[in-house]
Coordinates of C-alpha atoms in Angstrom, one line a residue:
M184 CA 107.6 77.5 67.6
Q185 CA 107.6 81.1 69.0
L186 CA 108.6 81.9 72.6
E187 CA 109.6 85.2 74.5
Y188 CA 113.0 85.4 76.2
L189 CA 111.4 84.6 79.9
Q190 CA 109.9 81.4 78.3
F191 CA 113.1 79.8 76.9
D192 CA 114.2 76.6 78.3
P193 CA 117.5 74.9 77.2
N194 CA 115.4 71.7 76.8
H195 CA 113.9 73.2 73.5
I196 CA 117.6 73.1 71.9
T197 CA 117.5 69.7 71.2
K198 CA 114.3 69.7 69.4
F199 CA 115.3 72.3 66.6
P200 CA 118.2 72.8 64.3
L201 CA 117.5 76.3 63.7
F202 CA 117.0 79.5 66.0
L203 CA 115.8 82.8 65.1
I204 CA 116.7 85.2 68.0
H205 CA 115.4 88.6 67.6
G206 CA 114.6 91.8 69.5
K207 CA 116.0 95.2 70.5
E208 CA 117.5 93.9 73.9
V209 CA 121.1 92.9 72.7
I210 CA 121.8 91.7 76.3
L211 CA 118.9 89.1 76.1
R212 CA 119.7 88.0 72.5
N213 CA 123.4 87.4 73.7
E214 CA 122.3 85.4 76.7
I215 CA 120.1 83.1 74.7
K216 CA 122.7 82.7 71.9
D217 CA 125.5 81.8 74.6
K218 CA 123.0 79.2 76.2
I219 CA 122.4 77.6 72.8
K220 CA 126.3 77.6 72.0
T221 CA 127.1 76.3 75.5
F222 CA 124.4 73.3 75.3
I223 CA 125.4 72.5 71.9
S224 CA 129.4 72.3 72.7
N225 CA 128.3 70.1 75.8
E226 CA 126.7 67.7 73.8
S227 CA 129.5 67.5 71.2
E228 CA 132.5 69.2 69.6
S229 CA 131.4 71.7 67.4
N230 CA 132.8 73.7 64.4
I231 CA 131.5 77.6 64.8
I232 CA 131.3 79.5 61.7
V233 CA 130.0 83.1 62.1
L234 CA 128.5 85.1 59.1
D235 CA 127.2 88.5 58.5
Q236 CA 125.9 90.4 55.6
S237 CA 129.0 90.8 54.0
N238 CA 129.5 87.0 53.4
L239 CA 125.9 85.7 53.3
N240 CA 126.4 84.9 49.7
D241 CA 128.3 81.8 50.7
L242 CA 125.7 80.6 52.8
E243 CA 124.4 77.8 50.8
N244 CA 127.9 76.4 50.1
I245 CA 129.1 76.6 53.6
I246 CA 125.6 74.8 54.9
K247 CA 126.1 72.0 52.2
E248 CA 129.8 71.5 53.0
N249 CA 129.4 71.2 56.6
I250 CA 126.6 68.8 56.5
S251 CA 128.8 66.6 54.3
D252 CA 131.0 66.9 57.2
D253 CA 128.7 65.6 59.5
L254 CA 129.2 62.2 58.0
F255 CA 132.4 62.2 59.6
G256 CA 131.4 63.2 63.0
Q257 CA 132.0 66.8 62.9
A258 CA 129.1 69.0 64.1
T259 CA 128.8 72.6 63.0
T260 CA 127.1 75.7 64.4
V261 CA 126.5 78.4 62.1
I262 CA 125.6 82.0 63.4
I263 CA 124.1 84.6 61.2
N264 CA 124.5 88.1 62.4
H265 CA 121.8 90.3 61.0
H266 CA 122.2 93.7 63.0
K267 CA 120.8 96.4 60.5
G268 CA 118.2 96.9 57.7
T269 CA 116.0 94.0 56.3
F270 CA 116.7 90.3 56.1
P271 CA 119.4 89.9 53.1
K272 CA 117.9 88.4 49.9
A273 CA 120.6 85.8 49.9
M274 CA 119.4 84.6 53.2
T275 CA 115.7 84.7 52.7
D276 CA 116.2 83.1 49.3
F277 CA 118.4 80.4 51.0
F278 CA 116.0 79.2 53.9
A279 CA 112.9 79.5 51.2
D280 CA 114.3 76.7 49.1
Y281 CA 116.5 74.7 51.3
D282 CA 115.3 71.3 52.8
F283 CA 117.5 70.4 55.9
P284 CA 118.3 66.7 56.2
E285 CA 116.6 65.3 59.2
D286 CA 119.7 63.6 60.7
S287 CA 122.2 66.5 60.5
D288 CA 123.9 67.7 63.5
I289 CA 124.1 71.1 62.0
K290 CA 122.5 74.2 63.9
I291 CA 122.1 77.5 62.7
I292 CA 121.3 80.8 64.9
I293 CA 120.1 84.0 63.3
D294 CA 120.8 86.7 65.6
S295 CA 118.6 89.7 64.6
T296 CA 118.0 93.2 65.6
S297 CA 114.4 92.9 64.3
E298 CA 111.6 93.6 66.6
K299 CA 108.7 91.8 65.0
I300 CA 108.9 89.0 62.5
N301 CA 106.3 88.7 59.9
Q302 CA 105.0 85.2 59.9
N303 CA 103.6 85.4 56.4
L304 CA 106.9 85.5 54.7
K305 CA 107.8 82.8 52.2
W306 CA 111.0 81.9 54.1
I307 CA 109.5 81.9 57.5
K308 CA 106.8 79.8 56.8
K309 CA 109.1 77.5 55.1
I310 CA 111.3 77.2 58.3
K311 CA 108.2 77.3 60.7
E312 CA 108.2 73.7 61.7
I313 CA 112.1 73.3 62.3
C314 CA 112.7 76.7 63.7
L315 CA 112.8 78.2 67.2
Q316 CA 111.9 81.9 67.4
I317 CA 112.7 83.5 70.4
S318 CA 111.8 87.2 71.0
C319 CA 114.0 89.3 73.1
P320 CA 111.9 92.9 73.3
S321 CA 112.5 95.4 76.2
M322 CA 110.9 93.9 79.3
K323 CA 107.4 94.6 79.6
T324 CA 106.7 94.8 83.2
L325 CA 108.7 95.6 86.4
I326 CA 107.7 92.0 87.4
D327 CA 109.7 90.7 84.6
E328 CA 112.5 92.8 85.1
K329 CA 112.8 91.7 88.7
K330 CA 112.6 88.0 87.5
W331 CA 115.3 88.6 85.3
V332 CA 117.7 90.5 87.9
R333 CA 116.8 87.6 90.4
S334 CA 118.0 85.0 87.9
K335 CA 121.4 87.3 87.6
L336 CA 121.7 87.3 91.3
D337 CA 121.7 83.8 92.1
F338 CA 125.1 83.9 93.7
L339 CA 123.4 85.9 96.5
T340 CA 120.9 84.4 99.2
S341 CA 117.2 85.3 98.7
K342 CA 117.4 87.8 101.6
E343 CA 120.6 89.7 100.2
I344 CA 118.5 89.9 96.8
D345 CA 115.6 91.4 98.6
F346 CA 118.1 93.8 100.1
L347 CA 119.3 95.2 96.8
L348 CA 116.7 94.3 94.3
D349 CA 114.5 97.5 94.2
D350 CA 117.3 100.0 94.6
L351 CA 119.2 98.2 91.9
I352 CA 116.3 98.2 89.4
T353 CA 115.4 102.0 90.1
A354 CA 119.1 103.1 89.6
N355 CA 119.0 101.6 86.3
R356 CA 115.5 102.0 85.1
G357 CA 115.0 99.8 82.1
N358 CA 118.8 99.6 81.1
L359 CA 119.4 96.0 81.2
Q360 CA 123.0 96.4 80.0
S361 CA 123.6 98.8 83.0
M362 CA 122.2 96.4 85.2
N363 CA 124.1 93.6 84.0
N364 CA 127.2 95.8 84.5
D365 CA 126.1 96.5 88.2
I366 CA 125.4 92.8 88.7
K367 CA 128.9 92.0 87.6
V368 CA 130.4 94.6 90.1
I369 CA 128.2 93.1 92.9
K370 CA 129.7 89.5 92.3
V371 CA 133.3 90.8 92.3
L372 CA 132.7 92.9 95.6
C373 CA 130.9 89.9 97.4
Q374 CA 133.1 87.2 96.7
K375 CA 134.7 87.4 100.3
E376 CA 131.9 86.4 102.7
E377 CA 133.4 88.3 105.7
S378 CA 133.1 91.6 103.9
K379 CA 130.0 91.1 102.0
S380 CA 127.6 92.6 104.3
L381 CA 129.4 95.9 104.1
A382 CA 129.7 95.7 100.4
L383 CA 126.1 95.1 100.1
A384 CA 125.3 98.4 102.3
N385 CA 127.6 100.4 100.3
L386 CA 126.3 99.2 97.1
K387 CA 122.8 99.9 98.1
L388 CA 123.7 103.4 99.2
S389 CA 125.2 103.8 95.7
F390 CA 122.3 102.7 94.0
Q391 CA 119.9 105.1 96.0
M392 CA 122.0 108.1 94.9
S393 CA 121.6 107.3 91.1
P394 CA 122.0 109.8 88.5
F395 CA 118.4 109.1 87.6
E396 CA 117.4 110.4 91.0
I397 CA 119.4 113.5 90.3
E398 CA 117.6 114.0 87.1
D399 CA 114.2 114.2 88.7
K400 CA 115.5 116.5 91.2
I401 CA 117.0 118.9 88.5
L402 CA 113.9 118.9 86.8
L403 CA 111.9 119.8 89.8
G404 CA 114.5 122.6 91.0
D405 CA 115.4 120.7 94.4
S406 CA 118.8 122.3 94.4
K407 CA 119.3 121.6 98.1
N408 CA 119.1 117.8 97.7
V409 CA 120.4 117.5 94.4
I410 CA 123.6 119.4 95.7
K411 CA 123.7 117.0 98.8
I412 CA 123.7 114.0 96.6
I413 CA 126.4 115.3 94.4
Y414 CA 128.7 115.9 97.4
Q415 CA 127.9 112.4 98.5
L416 CA 128.8 110.9 95.3
K417 CA 132.1 112.8 94.9
Q418 CA 133.2 111.5 98.1
S419 CA 132.0 107.7 97.9
D420 CA 132.3 107.2 94.2
P421 CA 134.4 109.6 92.1
N422 CA 134.0 107.7 89.0
S423 CA 130.2 108.4 89.2
L424 CA 131.1 111.9 87.6
S425 CA 130.7 110.6 84.1
G426 CA 127.0 109.4 84.8
L427 CA 126.2 112.7 86.2
L428 CA 127.5 114.3 83.2
W429 CA 125.4 112.0 80.9
I430 CA 122.4 112.9 83.0
I431 CA 122.8 116.7 82.6
N432 CA 123.7 116.3 78.9
K433 CA 120.5 114.5 78.2
I434 CA 118.5 117.2 80.2
T435 CA 120.0 120.0 78.4
Y436 CA 120.1 118.6 74.9
N437 CA 116.4 117.0 75.0
S438 CA 115.2 120.6 76.7
V439 CA 116.6 122.6 74.0
M440 CA 115.4 120.2 71.2
A441 CA 111.9 120.2 72.9
K442 CA 112.0 124.1 73.5
N443 CA 112.4 124.6 69.7
H444 CA 109.7 122.2 68.5
S445 CA 106.3 123.1 67.8
D446 CA 105.1 120.4 69.8
A447 CA 107.4 119.9 73.0
Q448 CA 105.7 116.6 74.6
S449 CA 106.0 115.0 71.1
S450 CA 109.6 116.0 70.9
L451 CA 110.1 114.4 74.2
Q452 CA 108.3 111.3 73.2
K453 CA 110.6 110.9 70.1
A454 CA 113.7 111.4 72.2
N455 CA 112.4 108.4 74.3
I456 CA 112.1 110.3 77.3
W457 CA 109.9 107.9 79.7
S458 CA 106.1 108.9 79.9
N459 CA 106.6 109.4 83.9
K460 CA 109.2 111.9 83.3
I461 CA 107.7 114.1 80.6
P462 CA 105.5 116.2 83.0
L463 CA 108.9 116.8 84.8
Y464 CA 110.7 118.0 81.6
M465 CA 107.4 120.2 80.7
K466 CA 107.6 121.8 84.2
F467 CA 111.6 122.5 83.6
L468 CA 110.9 123.9 80.2
N469 CA 107.9 126.1 81.4
K470 CA 110.5 127.6 84.3
H471 CA 113.2 128.6 81.9
E472 CA 113.4 130.7 78.6
S473 CA 115.1 129.2 75.6
V474 CA 118.1 131.8 76.0
A475 CA 118.7 130.0 79.5
L476 CA 118.5 126.5 78.0
D477 CA 120.9 127.2 75.1
I478 CA 123.3 128.6 77.8
F479 CA 122.8 125.2 80.1
Y480 CA 123.5 123.2 76.9
K481 CA 126.7 124.8 75.8
Q482 CA 127.8 124.7 79.4
A483 CA 127.1 121.0 79.8
F484 CA 128.9 120.5 76.4
W485 CA 132.0 122.4 77.8
L486 CA 131.8 120.5 80.9
D487 CA 131.9 117.2 79.2
Q488 CA 134.9 118.3 77.3
Y489 CA 136.4 119.3 80.3
W490 CA 135.9 115.9 81.8
K491 CA 137.3 114.5 78.8
G492 CA 140.7 116.4 79.5
S493 CA 140.8 119.4 77.7
K494 CA 141.3 121.6 80.8
K495 CA 142.2 121.2 84.6
G496 CA 140.3 122.6 87.6
D497 CA 137.6 121.4 89.9
I498 CA 135.0 119.9 87.6
W499 CA 132.6 119.1 90.8
Q500 CA 132.5 122.4 91.6
E501 CA 131.5 123.6 87.8
V502 CA 129.2 120.8 87.9
I503 CA 127.7 122.1 91.1
S504 CA 127.4 125.8 89.6
L505 CA 125.7 124.6 86.5
V506 CA 123.2 122.4 88.6
K507 CA 122.5 125.3 90.8
A508 CA 121.6 127.5 87.8
M509 CA 119.3 124.7 86.3
C510 CA 117.4 124.3 89.6
S511 CA 116.8 128.1 89.9
S512 CA 113.6 129.7 89.1

């Protein structure tokens, strides 16, 4: 059976002894994996064994030994982590040849970074009837992303979620890990009912002044508003400087790479710049010569080292000076 993340239902867990969770979104894979582990542990006490590429040669013996233990009431969950390259031969050979006893309490979870699974492979064909495959790709649409965020904000009222939702998503744009981190912060700040309204208002303001908004304004040369946002960030959230430096490094590095490439748009695409931002980057590239871009990149690198403690001084002012130069014609 094949599902995508948003189609998964914990009721599926009882029907299968084997789970293949795969895709590039590690946070979604971890969520599914945790749900399966929690369900199994709630059903009965379970012995958990974790394997990776380094010890998969022991897989067959481990499975057989623990299936024997089932006779004495000890359930087992085996987690196989496959986080690089192709599926190991030791694993695929095992699943291609092994027949699982119908009455076994053993559960196997394969956690893989593979984006697509070839359904014609011998071992996939063999396990097809007993395996639940759950795909965890990047969210395909904004609707899916909103549905996921709403499910994570279930500690807020529907009205409170609506108040934050669009700004939270815009501030993180496709970065589920960053969104999840922000959701954890929201949960902590909204624990006290008497201060929740103020916390939500401050959070909304913080999301509206995200580094990604600064990225757009720098690329467009809007120095007045980008400097205004930087001053607001300095006053409201000094820790936001790390995100600001990341955005500046992103702009300068990708711009230098694209300017020196025979096809700038292709270079930006390969750098995973969002398609809606490529025209902004092209405008930025057309405005600045290679020499200026090289200077921006070196200054951004220096500021990053500055932030990490190599020098002392007013780094916020240095950032503002660089941003002004990047915004200039």
